[in-house]
Coordinates of C-alpha atoms and ligand atoms in Angstrom, one line a residue:
M20 CA 26.0 -21.0 30.1
D21 CA 25.7 -22.2 26.7
K22 CA 26.4 -21.0 23.6
L23 CA 23.3 -19.1 22.8
S24 CA 22.5 -17.8 26.1
E25 CA 25.7 -16.0 26.5
I26 CA 25.0 -14.4 22.6
R27 CA 21.4 -13.1 24.3
A28 CA 23.2 -11.9 27.6
Q29 CA 24.9 -9.3 25.3
V30 CA 21.9 -8.3 23.4
P31 CA 19.7 -6.5 26.3
A32 CA 16.8 -5.6 23.5
V33 CA 16.0 -9.5 22.6
Q34 CA 15.7 -10.0 26.6
S35 CA 12.7 -7.5 27.4
Q36 CA 10.8 -8.4 24.3
V37 CA 10.3 -11.6 21.4
Y38 CA 12.3 -9.3 18.9
L39 CA 11.1 -11.0 15.5
N40 CA 12.2 -8.0 13.3
T41 CA 15.8 -8.0 12.8
G42 CA 14.9 -7.3 8.6
T43 CA 14.4 -3.6 9.9
A44 CA 16.9 -3.1 12.2
G45 CA 18.5 -6.0 14.3
P46 CA 19.4 -5.5 18.1
L47 CA 22.2 -3.9 19.2
P48 CA 24.5 -5.6 21.1
E49 CA 26.5 -4.4 24.1
P50 CA 29.8 -4.6 22.1
V51 CA 28.6 -1.9 19.4
R52 CA 27.0 0.5 22.0
A53 CA 30.7 0.4 24.2
A54 CA 32.7 0.7 21.1
M55 CA 30.5 3.7 19.9
A56 CA 30.3 5.1 23.7
E57 CA 34.0 4.7 23.4
S58 CA 34.7 7.2 19.9
L59 CA 32.2 9.7 22.0
A60 CA 34.1 10.0 24.6
A61 CA 37.6 10.1 22.6
Q62 CA 36.2 12.8 21.1
V63 CA 34.7 14.9 23.7
S64 CA 38.0 14.6 25.8
G65 CA 41.0 14.4 23.1
G66 CA 39.7 16.7 20.6
R67 CA 38.8 15.9 16.7
I68 CA 41.7 17.6 15.0
A69 CA 45.2 16.0 16.3
S70 CA 47.3 13.8 13.6
E71 CA 47.0 10.8 15.4
Y72 CA 42.9 10.9 15.4
Y73 CA 42.8 11.1 11.9
V74 CA 45.6 8.3 11.7
K75 CA 43.0 5.9 13.6
L76 CA 40.1 7.0 11.6
S77 CA 41.6 6.1 8.5
R78 CA 43.0 2.4 10.4
L79 CA 39.5 2.7 11.4
K80 CA 38.2 1.8 7.5
A81 CA 40.8 0.2 6.3
E82 CA 39.3 -2.9 8.9
I83 CA 36.2 -2.0 8.2
R84 CA 36.7 -1.9 4.2
A85 CA 39.0 -6.0 5.0
R86 CA 36.3 -7.2 6.9
H87 CA 34.0 -6.4 4.5
A88 CA 35.9 -7.8 1.9
T89 CA 36.6 -10.5 4.0
M90 CA 32.8 -11.4 4.6
L91 CA 32.1 -10.5 0.8
G92 CA 34.6 -13.0 -0.7
C93 CA 36.5 -9.7 -2.2
E94 CA 39.1 -7.1 -2.0
P95 CA 39.5 -4.2 0.2
D96 CA 39.8 -2.2 -2.5
E97 CA 36.5 -3.0 -4.1
I98 CA 34.7 -1.8 -1.4
A99 CA 33.5 1.6 -0.6
L100 CA 32.2 2.9 3.0
T101 CA 28.7 3.9 2.3
Q102 CA 25.9 5.1 5.0
N103 CA 23.3 2.6 4.1
T104 CA 22.2 0.2 1.2
T105 CA 20.2 2.7 -0.5
D106 CA 23.4 5.0 -0.6
G107 CA 25.1 2.3 -2.5
M108 CA 21.8 1.8 -4.8
N109 CA 21.8 5.3 -5.8
L110 CA 25.7 5.7 -6.3
V111 CA 25.6 3.0 -9.0
T112 CA 22.2 3.4 -10.3
L113 CA 22.7 6.9 -10.7
G114 CA 26.4 6.8 -12.0
V115 CA 25.1 4.3 -15.3
N116 CA 25.9 6.1 -18.1
W117 CA 22.5 6.4 -19.2
Q118 CA 20.8 7.6 -22.6
P119 CA 17.5 8.8 -23.0
G120 CA 15.9 5.7 -23.8
D121 CA 17.9 3.4 -22.1
E122 CA 16.6 1.0 -20.1
A123 CA 16.7 -1.1 -17.0
I124 CA 15.1 -4.0 -15.2
T125 CA 13.9 -4.9 -11.7
T126 CA 11.6 -6.8 -10.1
N127 CA 8.0 -7.0 -8.3
L128 CA 9.5 -7.9 -4.8
E129 CA 12.0 -4.7 -4.3
H130 CA 11.9 -2.3 -1.4
A131 CA 12.1 1.7 -2.2
G132 CA 16.4 1.3 -1.3
A133 CA 16.7 -0.5 -5.3
L134 CA 13.4 1.0 -6.7
F135 CA 13.3 4.4 -6.0
P136 CA 16.7 5.2 -7.2
L137 CA 15.5 4.1 -10.7
F138 CA 12.7 6.5 -10.7
A139 CA 15.4 9.3 -10.3
A140 CA 17.3 7.8 -13.0
R141 CA 14.0 7.6 -14.9
A142 CA 13.2 11.6 -14.5
R143 CA 16.7 12.5 -15.0
F144 CA 17.6 10.7 -17.5
G145 CA 14.6 9.4 -19.5
I146 CA 15.3 5.9 -18.6
T147 CA 12.2 3.0 -19.2
I148 CA 12.3 0.9 -16.6
K149 CA 10.8 -2.8 -16.8
I150 CA 10.1 -4.7 -13.9
A151 CA 9.8 -8.4 -14.0
D152 CA 7.1 -10.2 -12.2
V153 CA 8.6 -12.8 -9.9
L154 CA 6.3 -13.0 -7.0
E155 CA 5.1 -16.3 -7.9
R156 CA 7.9 -17.7 -8.8
P157 CA 10.8 -15.9 -8.0
E158 CA 13.2 -19.2 -8.5
E159 CA 12.7 -18.6 -12.6
A160 CA 13.7 -15.0 -12.2
A161 CA 16.5 -15.2 -14.3
A162 CA 14.5 -16.8 -17.1
V163 CA 11.6 -14.0 -17.1
I164 CA 14.5 -11.2 -17.0
E165 CA 16.2 -12.4 -19.8
R166 CA 13.2 -12.2 -22.2
L167 CA 13.2 -8.6 -20.8
I168 CA 16.7 -7.7 -22.3
T169 CA 17.1 -5.8 -25.3
P170 CA 20.2 -4.1 -26.4
R171 CA 18.9 -1.0 -24.6
T172 CA 19.3 -2.8 -21.3
K173 CA 21.9 -1.2 -19.2
L174 CA 21.0 -2.1 -15.9
I175 CA 19.5 -5.4 -13.7
A176 CA 19.0 -4.1 -10.1
V177 CA 17.9 -6.6 -7.8
S178 CA 17.7 -7.9 -4.3
H179 CA 19.0 -11.0 -2.9
V180 CA 16.1 -11.2 -0.5
S181 CA 12.9 -10.0 -0.9
F182 CA 12.0 -7.7 1.7
I183 CA 8.4 -8.8 1.1
T184 CA 8.3 -12.5 0.6
G185 CA 11.8 -13.4 2.3
A186 CA 12.5 -15.4 -1.3
V187 CA 16.1 -15.5 -1.7
L188 CA 16.6 -14.7 -5.7
P189 CA 19.1 -16.5 -8.0
V190 CA 21.2 -14.0 -8.5
K191 CA 24.6 -16.1 -9.6
E192 CA 21.9 -17.2 -12.7
I193 CA 20.6 -13.1 -13.2
A194 CA 24.3 -12.5 -13.2
E195 CA 25.1 -15.1 -16.2
V196 CA 22.2 -13.7 -18.0
A197 CA 23.2 -10.0 -17.7
H198 CA 26.7 -10.9 -18.6
R199 CA 25.5 -12.7 -21.7
H200 CA 23.7 -9.4 -23.0
G201 CA 26.8 -7.4 -21.5
V202 CA 24.6 -5.9 -18.6
L203 CA 25.6 -4.7 -15.5
V204 CA 24.1 -6.1 -12.2
L205 CA 23.1 -4.5 -8.7
V206 CA 22.4 -6.6 -5.8
D207 CA 20.6 -5.1 -3.0
G208 CA 21.9 -6.8 -0.2
A209 CA 20.0 -5.0 2.6
Q210 CA 18.0 -8.6 3.4
S211 CA 21.1 -11.2 2.9
F212 CA 24.3 -9.6 4.0
G213 CA 24.9 -10.9 7.7
A214 CA 21.7 -13.6 7.0
I215 CA 23.2 -16.0 4.7
P216 CA 26.9 -16.6 3.4
V217 CA 27.0 -14.2 0.2
N218 CA 30.3 -14.6 -2.0
V219 CA 30.1 -12.0 -4.5
K220 CA 32.8 -13.6 -6.9
E221 CA 30.2 -16.8 -6.6
L222 CA 27.7 -15.0 -7.8
G223 CA 29.5 -12.8 -10.4
V224 CA 27.9 -9.6 -9.6
D225 CA 29.2 -6.4 -10.7
F226 CA 27.5 -4.6 -7.6
Y227 CA 26.0 -5.4 -4.3
A228 CA 25.1 -2.7 -1.6
V229 CA 24.7 -3.3 2.0
T230 CA 24.0 -1.8 5.3
S231 CA 25.2 -2.6 9.2
Q232 CA 21.8 -1.8 10.9
K233 CA 19.8 -4.8 9.8
W234 CA 21.7 -8.0 9.7
L235 CA 24.6 -7.1 11.1
C236 CA 23.5 -5.0 14.2
G237 CA 25.3 -2.1 13.3
P238 CA 24.1 1.4 13.8
E239 CA 22.4 3.2 11.5
G240 CA 24.3 5.3 8.9
A241 CA 26.9 3.0 8.2
G242 CA 26.8 0.9 5.2
A243 CA 29.3 -0.8 2.0
L244 CA 29.0 -1.0 -1.3
Y245 CA 31.3 -3.6 -3.3
A246 CA 32.2 -2.4 -7.0
S247 CA 34.0 -5.1 -8.7
R248 CA 37.6 -4.3 -10.4
A249 CA 36.1 -5.4 -14.0
A250 CA 32.7 -3.0 -13.2
V251 CA 34.0 0.1 -11.2
S252 CA 35.2 2.4 -14.1
Q253 CA 31.4 1.6 -16.0
V254 CA 29.9 3.9 -13.3
Q255 CA 30.7 7.1 -12.9
I256 CA 30.5 9.0 -10.0
T257 CA 26.9 11.4 -8.8
F258 CA 29.0 12.7 -5.9
A259 CA 32.5 14.1 -5.4
G260 CA 34.4 14.7 -2.1
Y261 CA 37.7 14.5 -1.2
N262 CA 37.4 11.1 -0.9
T263 CA 36.9 10.8 -3.7
A264 CA 39.8 11.7 -5.9
Q265 CA 43.4 10.1 -6.7
A266 CA 44.4 13.7 -7.9
Y267 CA 43.0 17.6 -8.4
D268 CA 43.8 20.5 -10.3
M269 CA 41.8 23.2 -9.9
Y270 CA 41.4 24.0 -13.2
A271 CA 41.7 20.1 -14.7
G272 CA 39.1 19.0 -12.1
L273 CA 39.2 15.8 -10.5
L274 CA 41.1 11.9 -11.5
P275 CA 38.8 9.7 -9.7
K276 CA 39.9 6.9 -7.4
G277 CA 40.2 3.6 -10.0
N278 CA 38.8 1.6 -7.5
A279 CA 35.4 1.6 -5.5
Q280 CA 36.7 4.5 -2.8
K281 CA 35.8 6.7 -5.7
F282 CA 32.3 6.4 -4.9
E283 CA 33.7 8.0 -0.7
Q284 CA 32.6 11.1 -0.5
G285 CA 33.2 13.7 3.3
T286 CA 33.7 13.3 6.7
L287 CA 31.5 10.6 8.7
Q288 CA 31.1 10.0 12.1
P289 CA 33.6 8.2 14.2
A290 CA 31.3 6.9 16.6
T291 CA 29.2 5.3 14.1
L292 CA 32.0 3.6 12.4
A293 CA 33.4 2.3 15.6
G294 CA 30.2 0.5 15.9
H295 CA 30.1 -0.8 12.6
L296 CA 33.6 -2.4 13.8
A297 CA 32.8 -4.1 16.7
A298 CA 29.8 -5.6 14.9
L299 CA 31.8 -7.2 12.0
R300 CA 34.0 -8.4 14.9
W301 CA 31.0 -9.1 17.2
L302 CA 29.2 -11.2 14.6
T303 CA 33.0 -12.6 13.1
D304 CA 35.4 -13.1 15.5
E305 CA 32.7 -13.9 18.4
V306 CA 29.3 -15.2 17.4
G307 CA 30.2 -16.6 14.3
A308 CA 29.0 -15.9 11.2
D309 CA 28.6 -19.8 9.6
W310 CA 26.4 -20.4 13.1
A311 CA 24.9 -17.4 12.6
Y312 CA 23.3 -18.5 9.2
S313 CA 22.8 -21.7 10.1
R314 CA 20.9 -20.7 12.7
I315 CA 19.1 -18.2 11.2
R316 CA 17.7 -20.5 7.9
S317 CA 17.1 -23.4 10.5
L318 CA 14.8 -20.5 12.7
A319 CA 13.1 -19.5 9.7
A320 CA 12.5 -23.0 8.5
A321 CA 10.7 -23.5 11.9
A322 CA 9.2 -20.3 11.8
R323 CA 7.2 -21.5 8.6
A324 CA 6.9 -24.6 9.8
L325 CA 4.9 -23.4 13.4
L326 CA 3.3 -20.8 11.1
A327 CA 1.5 -23.0 8.3
E328 CA -0.2 -24.8 11.1
V329 CA -1.6 -22.2 12.7
P330 CA -5.5 -22.1 11.6
G331 CA -6.3 -19.1 9.3
V332 CA -2.1 -18.6 8.0
T333 CA -1.2 -18.5 4.8
V334 CA 2.8 -19.0 4.7
L335 CA 4.1 -16.6 1.1
T336 CA 8.1 -17.3 2.0
P337 CA 9.5 -20.2 -0.2
A338 CA 11.5 -23.2 1.5
E339 CA 14.3 -21.5 0.4
T340 CA 14.8 -18.8 3.2
A341 CA 17.2 -16.3 4.4
G342 CA 15.5 -15.0 7.5
L343 CA 12.6 -13.3 6.6
V344 CA 9.6 -15.5 6.9
S345 CA 6.4 -13.8 5.4
F346 CA 2.7 -14.8 6.1
Q347 CA -0.9 -14.0 5.2
V348 CA -3.7 -13.9 8.3
E349 CA -7.3 -14.4 7.0
A350 CA -7.9 -11.4 10.0
N351 CA -7.0 -7.7 9.7
A352 CA -3.2 -7.5 9.9
D353 CA -3.1 -4.2 11.5
A354 CA -5.5 -5.6 14.2
V355 CA -3.4 -8.9 14.1
L356 CA 0.1 -7.0 14.6
K357 CA -1.7 -4.3 17.1
A358 CA -2.3 -7.8 19.2
L359 CA 1.0 -9.1 19.1
T360 CA 2.7 -6.2 19.7
G361 CA 0.6 -5.9 22.9
Q362 CA 1.9 -8.8 23.7
K363 CA 5.6 -7.2 22.9
I364 CA 6.2 -9.8 20.0
L365 CA 7.8 -7.7 17.5
I366 CA 7.4 -8.0 13.6
R367 CA 5.8 -5.9 11.3
T368 CA 3.8 -5.9 7.8
V369 CA 5.5 -5.6 4.5
P370 CA 3.1 -4.3 1.1
H371 CA 2.8 -6.0 -2.6
P372 CA 1.1 -8.1 -1.5
R373 CA -0.1 -7.1 2.2
S374 CA 1.6 -9.7 5.1
L375 CA 3.1 -9.8 7.8
R376 CA 6.4 -10.7 8.3
L377 CA 9.3 -11.6 10.7
S378 CA 13.2 -12.2 11.1
T379 CA 14.9 -14.9 12.7
G380 CA 17.6 -13.5 14.6
F381 CA 20.5 -15.8 15.5
Y382 CA 19.7 -15.1 19.0
N383 CA 16.2 -15.8 18.8
T384 CA 15.1 -19.1 20.5
E385 CA 12.7 -22.0 19.2
E386 CA 10.4 -20.7 22.6
E387 CA 9.8 -17.4 21.2
L388 CA 8.8 -18.6 17.9
E389 CA 6.1 -21.2 19.8
Q390 CA 5.4 -18.4 21.7
L391 CA 4.6 -16.1 18.1
A392 CA 2.6 -19.1 16.5
A393 CA 0.3 -19.5 20.0
A394 CA -0.3 -15.8 19.7
L395 CA -1.7 -16.2 16.5
R396 CA -3.7 -19.1 17.0
P397 CA -6.6 -16.8 18.9
L398 CA -5.8 -13.5 16.4
A399 CA -5.7 -15.1 12.2
R400 CA -8.8 -16.2 11.6
A401 CA -11.0 -13.9 9.3
Ligands
PLP19 C1 15.4 -5.2 0.6 C2 15.8 -3.7 1.2 N1 16.3 -2.9 0.3 C3 16.7 -1.5 0.9 C4 16.8 -0.9 2.0 C5 16.7 -0.1 3.0 O1 17.3 0.2 3.3 P1 18.8 1.1 4.3 O2 17.8 1.6 5.1 O3 20.2 0.2 5.3 O4 18.8 1.6 3.2 C6 15.7 -2.1 3.2 C7 15.3 -2.4 4.1 O5 14.7 -1.4 5.1 C8 15.1 -3.1 1.8 O6 14.5 -4.4 3.5

């Protein structure tokens, strides 16, 4: 069996349908299911209070932090375990030392995961949110953002890969601009982590939020936040729990940990953590992250090329792609989606501008993309 067939054999959800929506949630591979089931079985048979149980849990968390650090190019103490991307975005956005009248900058390519924490900060602290229009020219985002920076700007929150158009934003240039003006940079990595190589040190960003359930193919409810050693003290804790503190006193209060772990709070589900770790191991040790990245990229390029040939289709995603390819159809997008779903071809719609979006996972095949293009031919025209 070739490598791709071996991988597909471990991912049941891609065998019965054309699974082109990893950007919403990746298919769960068998090793992830097995790790979660094993953890649950141990909880049921052995109970959840033995000292060994906590030792194992703490080892599990340490390995997850270490593997995230390896994948992101940072140190394990710069990783906090979170529950999803949005969790990380909230932890940072709401922890900035906002004063009324301070400003945050984001773009018009963002998901609720980046926007809503900013909205919450605006409602609570009276900040202003400036939205950089980078829809047409994402590659110029750094210059557009720089024009919006004022002495009141404290945070720039942007996606690495836009969930709308699939554009890869020039995060490194954005960080350079931000730091020239003393502004913190928080990146929403929901559509980049596991899809493209990410090195947070090379990018020079301060915070980077990721999740398990999308390109990593892990379970829902697990994620991670990178907080650089240099920037971690500039953001306060909004949520505090026993994992937050390095010490506390009933009267004096708590001394937060000096690293990213200050963002961790209370108890997490070990089966979810076990599944998350299994997904990290599977991608890096079995599939091979570099192999996955290059396959995702070449499939996305193939999808762009195939769609461009379909009458009635306009591709929105720029040539510099990750794993998302968005396109518009002359026909009604909802009707097209419904027809594709009926043929077991799973993609989705996205808003602003309303489009259809497919995701190319490393487990997809060129034939599946051809199948999508063929299915669109009779559907896409008005
Ligand atoms: C760019 C982006 N950010 C954030 C999210 C939300 O991710 P999560 O559910 O991990 O918080 C998504 C997807 O749902 C996304 O595409």
